[in-house]
Tab-separated table of C-alpha atoms and ligand atoms in Angstrom:
chain	number	residue	atom	x	y	z
A	1	MET	CA	-17.369	-58.918	16.567
A	2	ILE	CA	-19.823	-61.913	16.001
A	3	ASP	CA	-17.907	-65.761	18.471
A	4	PHE	CA	-16.878	-67.594	15.616
A	5	LYS	CA	-15.977	-70.769	17.765
A	6	ALA	CA	-19.887	-69.887	20.234
A	7	ILE	CA	-21.939	-71.087	16.803
A	8	SER	CA	-20.288	-73.486	15.373
A	9	GLU	CA	-19.721	-74.990	19.122
A	10	SER	CA	-23.398	-74.065	18.850
A	11	CYS	CA	-24.134	-76.105	15.237
A	12	VAL	CA	-25.533	-80.130	16.426
A	13	LYS	CA	-24.299	-81.960	13.141
A	14	CYS	CA	-28.142	-82.333	12.309
A	15	GLY	CA	-27.933	-81.443	9.221
A	16	LYS	CA	-31.435	-79.766	7.803
A	17	CYS	CA	-30.322	-76.560	6.689
A	18	ILE	CA	-27.863	-79.281	3.989
A	19	PRO	CA	-31.144	-79.502	1.882
A	20	THR	CA	-32.520	-75.441	1.590
A	21	CYS	CA	-28.732	-74.432	0.895
A	22	THR	CA	-28.758	-72.765	-2.283
A	23	ILE	CA	-24.233	-73.539	-2.560
A	24	HIS	CA	-24.388	-76.662	-1.907
A	25	ARG	CA	-27.141	-77.139	-4.866
A	26	ALA	CA	-24.795	-76.362	-7.123
A	27	ASN	CA	-21.942	-77.675	-5.403
A	28	ALA	CA	-22.356	-80.305	-3.244
A	29	ASP	CA	-19.170	-80.742	-0.630
A	30	GLU	CA	-19.712	-80.733	3.404
A	31	VAL	CA	-17.092	-77.830	2.780
A	32	THR	CA	-19.718	-75.085	0.845
A	33	SER	CA	-23.010	-75.968	3.422
A	34	PRO	CA	-24.167	-74.236	6.675
A	35	ARG	CA	-22.866	-77.047	8.468
A	36	GLY	CA	-19.333	-76.747	6.351
A	37	PHE	CA	-18.812	-72.939	6.849
A	38	LEU	CA	-19.679	-73.233	10.561
A	39	GLU	CA	-16.685	-76.701	10.865
A	40	LEU	CA	-14.072	-74.379	8.702
A	41	LEU	CA	-15.752	-71.114	11.164
A	42	GLY	CA	-14.534	-72.923	14.950
A	43	ALA	CA	-11.328	-74.013	12.491
A	44	TYR	CA	-10.043	-71.176	12.542
A	45	ASP	CA	-10.867	-69.042	15.514
A	46	ARG	CA	-8.807	-72.534	16.788
A	47	GLY	CA	-5.842	-71.294	14.693
A	48	ASP	CA	-6.260	-74.972	13.114
A	49	LEU	CA	-7.252	-73.461	9.811
A	50	GLU	CA	-5.381	-70.067	7.610
A	51	LEU	CA	-7.786	-67.767	5.786
A	52	ASP	CA	-5.412	-68.305	2.753
A	53	LYS	CA	-6.654	-67.936	-0.793
A	54	THR	CA	-8.601	-71.286	-0.926
A	55	ALA	CA	-10.798	-70.560	2.839
A	56	LYS	CA	-11.607	-67.117	0.984
A	57	SER	CA	-13.133	-69.444	-2.185
A	58	ILE	CA	-15.338	-71.078	0.264
A	59	PHE	CA	-16.383	-68.716	1.614
A	60	GLU	CA	-17.511	-65.813	-0.803
A	61	SER	CA	-19.156	-68.983	-2.757
A	62	CYS	CA	-22.399	-68.981	-0.241
A	63	PHE	CA	-25.456	-66.814	-1.508
A	64	LEU	CA	-26.391	-65.426	1.807
A	65	CYS	CA	-29.749	-66.567	1.174
A	66	THR	CA	-30.218	-66.841	5.041
A	67	ASN	CA	-32.144	-70.482	3.560
A	68	CYS	CA	-29.315	-72.572	6.395
A	69	VAL	CA	-31.048	-69.514	8.998
A	70	ASP	CA	-34.298	-69.876	8.484
A	71	VAL	CA	-34.775	-73.729	9.141
A	72	CYS	CA	-32.095	-74.721	12.227
A	73	PRO	CA	-33.453	-76.021	14.933
A	74	ASN	CA	-31.085	-72.799	16.961
A	75	ASP	CA	-30.957	-70.204	14.928
A	76	LEU	CA	-27.314	-70.193	14.668
A	77	PRO	CA	-27.263	-66.855	12.524
A	78	VAL	CA	-24.353	-68.400	9.206
A	79	ASP	CA	-25.411	-65.387	7.086
A	80	GLY	CA	-23.707	-63.174	9.783
A	81	MET	CA	-20.817	-65.362	10.540
A	82	ILE	CA	-20.602	-65.482	6.475
A	83	GLU	CA	-20.553	-61.933	6.064
A	84	ASN	CA	-17.373	-61.352	10.039
A	85	VAL	CA	-15.542	-63.381	8.212
A	86	ARG	CA	-15.166	-61.902	4.801
A	87	TYR	CA	-14.321	-58.824	6.161
A	88	LYS	CA	-11.282	-60.392	7.539
A	89	LEU	CA	-10.919	-61.823	4.487
A	90	ALA	CA	-10.866	-58.435	2.831
A	91	GLN	CA	-8.518	-56.505	5.306
A	92	LYS	CA	-5.706	-59.446	5.223
A	93	TYR	CA	-6.785	-59.499	1.430
A	94	GLY	CA	-7.699	-55.997	0.694
A	95	LEU	CA	-10.653	-55.538	-2.164
A	96	SER	CA	-10.653	-56.240	-5.790
A	97	PHE	CA	-9.667	-52.391	-8.505
A	98	TYR	CA	-13.792	-53.234	-9.772
A	99	LYS	CA	-15.327	-53.141	-6.235
A	100	ARG	CA	-13.601	-49.989	-3.967
A	101	VAL	CA	-14.195	-48.262	-7.599
A	102	VAL	CA	-17.602	-49.315	-7.080
A	103	PHE	CA	-18.269	-48.290	-3.206
A	104	TRP	CA	-16.513	-45.573	-3.338
A	105	LEU	CA	-18.808	-44.867	-5.718
A	106	LEU	CA	-22.051	-45.601	-3.986
A	107	ARG	CA	-20.281	-43.478	-0.625
A	108	HIS	CA	-20.083	-40.603	-3.577
A	109	ARG	CA	-24.027	-40.143	-5.054
A	110	PHE	CA	-23.154	-37.157	-6.913
A	111	PHE	CA	-19.676	-39.150	-8.872
A	112	MET	CA	-21.876	-41.849	-9.021
A	113	ASP	CA	-24.539	-40.079	-11.178
A	114	LEU	CA	-21.893	-38.346	-12.985
A	115	GLY	CA	-20.570	-41.381	-13.704
A	116	ALA	CA	-24.295	-43.300	-14.493
A	117	ARG	CA	-24.201	-40.185	-17.131
A	118	PHE	CA	-21.511	-40.689	-19.028
A	119	GLY	CA	-22.366	-45.030	-19.357
A	120	TYR	CA	-26.037	-44.028	-20.459
A	121	VAL	CA	-24.206	-42.069	-23.023
A	122	PHE	CA	-22.008	-44.571	-23.993
A	123	GLN	CA	-24.007	-48.349	-22.909
A	124	THR	CA	-25.044	-47.933	-26.829
A	125	CYS	CA	-21.147	-48.458	-27.535
A	126	GLY	CA	-20.852	-51.852	-26.582
A	127	PHE	CA	-23.829	-53.512	-25.229
A	128	LYS	CA	-27.746	-54.091	-27.007
A	129	ILE	CA	-30.503	-52.058	-25.205
A	130	LYS	CA	-33.605	-53.938	-24.427
A	131	SER	CA	-36.123	-51.160	-23.484
A	132	GLU	CA	-38.746	-52.976	-23.066
A	133	LEU	CA	-36.391	-54.825	-19.394
A	134	ASN	CA	-34.689	-51.550	-18.789
A	135	SER	CA	-31.647	-54.392	-19.659
A	136	MET	CA	-28.427	-54.357	-21.516
A	137	GLN	CA	-27.031	-57.443	-23.781
A	138	PRO	CA	-23.327	-57.646	-24.366
A	139	ARG	CA	-22.954	-56.091	-28.102
A	140	PHE	CA	-19.407	-58.815	-27.491
A	141	ALA	CA	-17.778	-60.791	-24.926
A	142	LEU	CA	-16.122	-58.349	-22.326
A	143	PRO	CA	-13.803	-59.877	-19.396
A	144	MET	CA	-16.098	-61.377	-15.929
A	145	ILE	CA	-19.104	-60.534	-18.842
A	146	LYS	CA	-20.567	-62.630	-20.630
A	147	LYS	CA	-22.246	-62.397	-23.765
A	148	ASP	CA	-25.669	-63.305	-24.058
A	149	ARG	CA	-26.079	-62.166	-20.594
A	150	LEU	CA	-28.385	-59.159	-19.341
A	151	LEU	CA	-27.842	-56.322	-17.168
A	152	PRO	CA	-29.748	-53.212	-15.854
A	153	SER	CA	-29.189	-50.776	-19.069
A	154	LEU	CA	-29.151	-46.999	-17.575
A	155	THR	CA	-31.340	-44.126	-17.529
A	156	SER	CA	-30.523	-40.244	-19.004
A	157	LYS	CA	-31.971	-38.849	-15.781
A	158	THR	CA	-32.012	-40.678	-12.466
A	159	PHE	CA	-35.126	-40.480	-10.869
A	160	LEU	CA	-34.065	-39.390	-7.708
A	161	ASN	CA	-33.065	-37.008	-10.225
A	162	SER	CA	-36.928	-36.738	-12.600
A	163	HIS	CA	-38.911	-34.823	-9.704
A	164	PRO	CA	-39.604	-31.677	-7.724
A	165	GLU	CA	-38.677	-33.099	-3.231
A	166	VAL	CA	-41.658	-32.216	-2.234
A	167	ILE	CA	-45.405	-33.893	-4.347
A	168	LYS	CA	-48.769	-32.565	-3.353
A	169	ASN	CA	-51.227	-34.914	-4.170
A	170	GLY	CA	-54.073	-33.366	-1.152
A	171	GLY	CA	-53.094	-34.036	2.042
A	172	GLU	CA	-54.049	-37.542	3.423
A	173	GLY	CA	-50.520	-37.981	4.612
A	174	LYS	CA	-47.145	-37.550	4.166
A	175	VAL	CA	-43.856	-40.374	3.446
A	176	GLY	CA	-40.329	-40.632	2.462
A	177	ILE	CA	-39.293	-42.692	-0.326
A	178	PHE	CA	-36.036	-44.705	0.117
A	179	ILE	CA	-35.603	-45.851	-2.916
A	180	GLY	CA	-32.549	-47.931	-3.336
A	181	CYS	CA	-29.827	-47.883	-5.943
A	182	LEU	CA	-31.188	-50.149	-8.727
A	183	ALA	CA	-34.832	-48.777	-9.262
A	184	ASN	CA	-32.805	-44.959	-8.414
A	185	TYR	CA	-30.696	-46.177	-11.576
A	186	SER	CA	-31.464	-48.138	-14.088
A	187	TYR	CA	-35.729	-49.242	-12.276
A	188	LYS	CA	-37.460	-46.519	-12.799
A	189	ASP	CA	-40.583	-47.576	-13.697
A	190	ILE	CA	-40.527	-48.875	-10.391
A	191	GLY	CA	-40.557	-45.294	-8.545
A	192	GLU	CA	-42.746	-44.312	-11.103
A	193	GLY	CA	-45.316	-47.015	-9.811
A	194	LEU	CA	-45.313	-45.410	-6.281
A	195	LEU	CA	-45.711	-41.798	-7.508
A	196	GLU	CA	-48.868	-43.103	-9.530
A	197	ILE	CA	-50.915	-45.257	-6.605
A	198	PHE	CA	-50.375	-41.974	-3.660
A	199	LYS	CA	-51.405	-39.862	-6.681
A	200	ALA	CA	-53.905	-41.763	-6.899
A	201	LEU	CA	-53.727	-41.842	-2.610
A	202	HIS	CA	-53.620	-38.594	-1.964
A	203	VAL	CA	-50.263	-39.256	0.489
A	204	ASP	CA	-47.956	-36.214	-0.151
A	205	VAL	CA	-45.007	-37.570	-1.465
A	206	TYR	CA	-41.531	-37.132	0.461
A	207	LEU	CA	-38.714	-38.027	-2.369
A	208	LEU	CA	-35.008	-38.403	0.623
A	209	LYS	CA	-32.960	-36.494	-2.256
A	210	LYS	CA	-30.085	-36.826	0.535
A	211	GLN	CA	-30.734	-40.788	0.467
A	212	ALA	CA	-27.093	-42.609	0.769
A	213	CYS	CA	-26.726	-46.469	-0.949
A	214	CYS	CA	-28.287	-48.875	2.538
A	215	GLY	CA	-24.732	-50.569	1.858
A	216	ALA	CA	-26.461	-54.086	1.024
A	217	PRO	CA	-24.171	-54.281	-1.481
A	218	ALA	CA	-20.754	-53.208	0.559
A	219	TYR	CA	-22.027	-55.051	2.950
A	220	PHE	CA	-21.995	-58.393	1.332
A	221	THR	CA	-18.438	-58.106	0.336
A	222	GLY	CA	-16.972	-56.993	3.747
A	223	ASP	CA	-16.657	-53.925	3.087
A	224	PHE	CA	-17.084	-52.640	6.515
A	225	ASP	CA	-15.814	-49.105	6.801
A	226	SER	CA	-18.446	-48.078	3.620
A	227	VAL	CA	-21.177	-49.875	5.705
A	228	GLU	CA	-20.919	-47.244	8.718
A	229	TYR	CA	-20.638	-44.704	6.221
A	230	LEU	CA	-23.167	-45.319	4.398
A	231	ALA	CA	-25.371	-45.927	8.017
A	232	ARG	CA	-24.748	-42.894	10.005
A	233	LYS	CA	-25.727	-41.071	7.191
A	234	ASN	CA	-28.970	-43.046	6.838
A	235	ILE	CA	-29.821	-43.056	9.459
A	236	ALA	CA	-28.538	-40.037	10.674
A	237	TYR	CA	-31.384	-38.636	7.885
A	238	PHE	CA	-33.940	-40.734	8.903
A	239	GLU	CA	-34.157	-39.097	12.091
A	240	GLU	CA	-33.521	-36.006	11.038
A	241	VAL	CA	-36.719	-36.154	8.089
A	242	LEU	CA	-39.333	-39.004	10.725
A	243	SER	CA	-40.720	-37.262	12.254
A	244	GLU	CA	-42.695	-34.653	10.031
A	245	LEU	CA	-43.424	-38.298	7.966
A	246	ASP	CA	-45.545	-40.949	8.884
A	247	ALA	CA	-43.315	-43.329	7.128
A	248	ILE	CA	-40.409	-44.342	4.872
A	249	VAL	CA	-41.370	-47.532	2.372
A	250	ILE	CA	-38.786	-49.001	0.894
A	251	PRO	CA	-40.196	-50.433	-2.301
A	252	GLU	CA	-36.684	-53.194	-3.055
A	253	ALA	CA	-36.315	-55.814	-0.407
A	254	THR	CA	-32.923	-55.537	0.100
A	255	CYS	CA	-32.724	-52.800	1.389
A	256	SER	CA	-35.488	-53.223	3.621
A	257	ALA	CA	-33.409	-55.482	4.976
A	258	MET	CA	-30.600	-54.398	5.186
A	259	ILE	CA	-31.815	-51.072	7.755
A	260	LYS	CA	-33.875	-52.486	9.169
A	261	GLU	CA	-32.039	-56.048	9.882
A	262	ASP	CA	-28.801	-55.336	9.075
A	263	TYR	CA	-28.104	-51.712	10.961
A	264	VAL	CA	-29.811	-53.370	13.923
A	265	HIS	CA	-26.899	-56.347	13.839
A	266	PHE	CA	-24.341	-53.920	12.794
A	267	PHE	CA	-24.273	-51.730	15.136
A	268	ALA	CA	-24.711	-53.913	17.557
A	269	THR	CA	-21.847	-54.746	19.051
A	270	ARG	CA	-19.291	-51.276	16.830
A	271	ASP	CA	-22.272	-48.171	18.494
A	272	GLU	CA	-25.155	-49.473	21.338
A	273	LYS	CA	-26.978	-46.367	21.658
A	274	LEU	CA	-26.732	-46.159	17.771
A	275	ALA	CA	-28.899	-50.144	17.527
A	276	GLU	CA	-31.051	-48.881	20.382
A	277	LYS	CA	-32.121	-45.243	17.787
A	278	MET	CA	-32.731	-47.603	14.532
A	279	LYS	CA	-34.840	-50.134	16.535
A	280	LYS	CA	-36.543	-46.801	17.453
A	281	LEU	CA	-36.624	-45.741	13.305
A	282	ASN	CA	-37.820	-48.886	12.173
A	283	GLU	CA	-41.846	-48.326	13.790
A	284	LYS	CA	-41.598	-46.373	11.234
A	285	ILE	CA	-39.797	-47.688	8.303
A	286	PHE	CA	-42.019	-50.342	5.648
A	287	MET	CA	-40.713	-52.445	3.080
A	288	ALA	CA	-43.770	-51.026	-0.131
A	289	THR	CA	-46.131	-53.735	-0.282
A	290	GLU	CA	-46.596	-54.142	3.804
A	291	PHE	CA	-47.103	-49.920	4.475
A	292	LEU	CA	-49.479	-50.321	1.219
A	293	ASP	CA	-51.359	-53.079	2.188
A	294	LYS	CA	-51.435	-52.556	5.911
A	295	HIS	CA	-52.145	-49.383	6.380
A	296	THR	CA	-53.397	-48.010	3.578
A	297	LYS	CA	-56.226	-47.688	1.227
A	298	LEU	CA	-55.021	-49.489	-1.993
A	299	LYS	CA	-56.384	-52.184	-1.066
A	300	ASP	CA	-60.418	-50.963	-1.835
A	301	LEU	CA	-59.309	-48.989	-4.675
A	302	LEU	CA	-58.391	-51.661	-6.748
A	303	ALA	CA	-60.577	-53.561	-5.697
A	304	LYS	CA	-62.820	-51.049	-8.224
A	305	LYS	CA	-60.549	-51.627	-10.684
A	306	GLN	CA	-61.337	-53.833	-13.397
A	307	LYS	CA	-59.593	-57.615	-12.597
A	308	LYS	CA	-57.312	-58.948	-16.044
A	309	ASP	CA	-57.183	-61.623	-17.671
A	310	GLU	CA	-53.453	-62.099	-16.731
A	311	LEU	CA	-51.893	-64.391	-15.384
A	312	ILE	CA	-48.622	-63.686	-12.855
A	313	THR	CA	-46.245	-65.345	-10.050
A	314	TYR	CA	-44.851	-64.461	-7.209
A	315	HIS	CA	-40.918	-64.745	-6.618
A	316	ASP	CA	-39.938	-64.363	-2.786
A	317	PRO	CA	-36.717	-62.982	-2.421
A	318	CYS	CA	-34.917	-64.387	0.393
A	319	HIS	CA	-34.544	-60.812	2.451
A	320	ALA	CA	-37.834	-59.752	2.194
A	321	ARG	CA	-39.704	-63.815	2.969
A	322	LYS	CA	-37.634	-64.979	5.755
A	323	MET	CA	-35.572	-61.827	6.840
A	324	GLN	CA	-38.485	-59.542	7.281
A	325	GLY	CA	-42.052	-62.084	7.207
A	326	ILE	CA	-43.040	-60.032	3.713
A	327	TYR	CA	-44.944	-62.284	1.893
A	328	LYS	CA	-48.453	-62.108	2.228
A	329	GLU	CA	-49.114	-58.178	1.534
A	330	PRO	CA	-48.017	-58.000	-2.580
A	331	ARG	CA	-49.793	-61.003	-3.280
A	332	SER	CA	-53.339	-59.312	-0.634
A	333	LEU	CA	-53.058	-56.840	-3.437
A	334	LEU	CA	-52.167	-58.191	-6.266
A	335	VAL	CA	-54.724	-61.005	-6.428
A	336	GLN	CA	-57.005	-57.624	-6.609
A	337	ASN	CA	-56.677	-56.643	-10.792
A	338	TYR	CA	-54.228	-60.043	-11.288
A	339	ALA	CA	-54.383	-63.892	-11.098
A	340	ILE	CA	-51.382	-65.146	-9.706
A	341	GLU	CA	-50.051	-69.844	-10.046
A	342	GLU	CA	-48.043	-70.265	-7.973
A	343	MET	CA	-44.868	-71.760	-8.683
A	344	SER	CA	-44.195	-75.234	-6.967
A	345	ASP	CA	-41.418	-73.782	-4.730
A	346	PRO	CA	-41.301	-69.469	-4.562
A	347	ASN	CA	-38.795	-69.254	-1.236
A	348	GLU	CA	-36.183	-70.623	-3.013
A	349	CYS	CA	-33.424	-68.188	-3.814
A	350	CYS	CA	-32.920	-66.913	-7.134
A	351	GLY	CA	-29.008	-66.842	-6.967
A	352	PHE	CA	-28.003	-63.269	-6.992
A	353	GLY	CA	-25.845	-63.722	-4.604
A	354	GLY	CA	-23.838	-60.194	-4.147
A	355	VAL	CA	-20.964	-58.962	-6.032
A	356	THR	CA	-18.909	-61.174	-5.474
A	357	ILE	CA	-20.689	-64.108	-7.702
A	358	GLN	CA	-22.242	-61.754	-10.515
A	359	VAL	CA	-18.868	-61.081	-11.321
A	360	GLU	CA	-16.285	-63.281	-10.328
A	361	LYS	CA	-19.019	-66.885	-10.251
A	362	PHE	CA	-21.599	-66.330	-12.384
A	363	HIS	CA	-21.145	-69.921	-13.377
A	364	LEU	CA	-23.570	-70.179	-9.839
A	365	ALA	CA	-26.512	-68.051	-10.395
A	366	GLU	CA	-26.821	-69.087	-13.419
A	367	GLU	CA	-27.053	-72.714	-12.117
A	368	ILE	CA	-29.414	-71.773	-9.294
A	369	GLY	CA	-30.647	-68.140	-11.583
A	370	SER	CA	-31.222	-71.270	-14.190
A	371	HIS	CA	-33.457	-73.548	-12.155
A	372	LYS	CA	-35.008	-70.195	-11.011
A	373	ALA	CA	-36.073	-69.979	-14.160
A	374	ARG	CA	-37.376	-73.285	-15.659
A	375	MET	CA	-39.735	-73.046	-12.176
A	376	ILE	CA	-41.261	-69.404	-13.547
A	377	ASP	CA	-41.527	-70.383	-16.837
A	378	LYS	CA	-43.751	-73.577	-16.333
A	379	THR	CA	-46.375	-71.421	-14.497
A	380	LYS	CA	-47.462	-70.198	-17.881
A	381	ALA	CA	-47.502	-66.508	-16.056
A	382	LYS	CA	-46.908	-63.615	-18.568
A	383	TYR	CA	-45.531	-61.899	-15.080
A	384	VAL	CA	-43.790	-62.661	-13.096
A	385	SER	CA	-43.292	-60.686	-9.919
A	386	ALA	CA	-40.448	-59.926	-6.351
A	387	GLU	CA	-40.243	-57.097	-4.122
A	388	CYS	CA	-36.522	-56.770	-4.331
A	389	SER	CA	-34.377	-55.671	-8.037
A	390	ALA	CA	-31.350	-57.684	-7.412
A	391	CYS	CA	-34.458	-60.585	-7.502
A	392	LYS	CA	-35.288	-58.520	-10.697
A	393	MET	CA	-31.280	-58.569	-12.307
A	394	GLN	CA	-31.168	-62.324	-11.792
A	395	ILE	CA	-33.897	-63.206	-13.058
A	396	THR	CA	-34.802	-61.577	-16.130
A	397	SER	CA	-31.433	-62.663	-17.561
A	398	SER	CA	-32.398	-65.715	-16.067
A	399	LEU	CA	-35.103	-66.454	-18.253
A	400	HIS	CA	-33.551	-64.652	-21.192
A	401	VAL	CA	-30.885	-66.786	-20.855
A	402	ASN	CA	-33.538	-70.078	-20.965
A	403	LYS	CA	-35.100	-68.362	-23.610
A	404	SER	CA	-38.769	-67.673	-21.715
A	405	GLU	CA	-41.268	-65.422	-22.300
A	406	VAL	CA	-41.759	-64.278	-18.919
A	407	GLN	CA	-41.038	-60.498	-17.763
A	408	PHE	CA	-39.937	-59.341	-14.691
A	409	LYS	CA	-42.163	-56.644	-12.874
A	410	ASN	CA	-41.341	-55.399	-9.388
A	411	PRO	CA	-44.873	-55.052	-7.452
A	412	ILE	CA	-45.504	-51.605	-7.680
A	413	GLU	CA	-45.179	-51.771	-11.028
A	414	LEU	CA	-48.027	-54.068	-11.625
A	415	ILE	CA	-50.309	-52.005	-9.149
A	416	ALA	CA	-49.989	-48.921	-10.701
A	417	ARG	CA	-50.685	-50.427	-14.367
A	418	ALA	CA	-53.933	-51.819	-12.584
A	419	LEU	CA	-55.103	-48.188	-10.873
A	420	ARG	CA	-54.771	-46.898	-14.519
A	421	ASP	CA	-57.001	-48.928	-15.908
B	501	SF4	S1	-27.015	-68.641	3.527
B	501	SF4	FE1	-27.653	-70.050	1.429
B	501	SF4	S2	-25.675	-70.291	0.336
B	501	SF4	FE2	-24.921	-69.804	2.775
B	501	SF4	S3	-24.984	-71.040	3.771
B	501	SF4	FE3	-27.163	-70.555	4.363
B	501	SF4	S4	-28.263	-71.789	3.089
B	501	SF4	FE4	-26.237	-71.688	2.189
B	502	SF4	S1	-29.431	-76.817	10.775
B	502	SF4	FE1	-27.965	-75.216	12.152
B	502	SF4	S2	-27.447	-77.262	13.213
B	502	SF4	FE2	-28.126	-78.325	11.984
B	502	SF4	S3	-26.522	-78.768	11.026
B	502	SF4	FE3	-27.430	-76.465	9.520
B	502	SF4	S4	-25.853	-75.278	11.386
B	502	SF4	FE4	-25.643	-76.963	12.419
């Protein structure tokens, strides 16, 4: 378990993190800042602060954007501290009923598939479907869901159930796809785009149908039992399949950061051998644009295709740029066929924030999201792109609420589109 006291005492109170902090921008108070969180967690460790409901609400307001970690001169893991205190809060207060249901479903793929199928059949009763945005809007205000926001709509068949396990494309390589839950159950065009790209590259694809949720929603909410169950399952599966594959690719920043970074941190104090094993497996696990840019001939293929007369802008997901250093790779591919207009701060968090912020503190996500939507709108781009479905969900809704015409596309969708023409 993380040492709250030692980390808190290592904070030199320089305040460099504060102007970058997402929650501090929405609630400019020292207690909702990285420095404030560290001070409170140090006090908790000394026995001077109780984890009461006020403390719970404060620690649940962090967006886990890691901006503070990025700028801190002492590399203090504020995000890790927050994740660990949320675990303690979950132990003390238990998880809300809806979170227990969601995390249980994420642990049981068969029932999740069944639930998603049921949801697909009945979603039009409560929601208007906006298929061009892979989204749905409530017909009436629902408990904890405002009427004007957009949510991911469900598909009739999941991505993983829509294709055979092995897709032969000529054998010039062999990759596995870890698709992530949002792209599996809702944003299916991402996986379909990836299949088109590997077909064009003559690379065989293995769909990895036994993959489990990466566990990120549970990790950010303090449900460490679910994280341990899902992570152990995935690691065993990756070990089994990776000897036969060149790589596993993930078109999702959050899933990729969870698997490549957080699994290692999570097991470092629980099961050192497993953490070491994961580090080794990581050598063959990549974000999709990273793999396509560095390890395939995709750029050459794209260069032969026409340059589109369309402006796009690129949003850097926190879990891609800050956690994994991935930001050049998607741009290097996209620029082959699209003109890129950078927004004033592509690195600013979109305001997704995780399950609790999306459901119980949505006013915070809304405020941060509106700022991002206005920034995107100013570029006059036709599309905003980011390799993350959590960003897609948040930005699509923020653009809609702010009456912007800009549409969101994962870079994989845009690249597949360029290959088609
Ligand atoms: S992770 Fe983001 S929101 Fe949380 S304290 Fe750090 S900068 Fe602020
Ligand atoms: S940047 Fe780091 S050392 Fe400086 S106040 Fe923030 S957490 Fe403390």
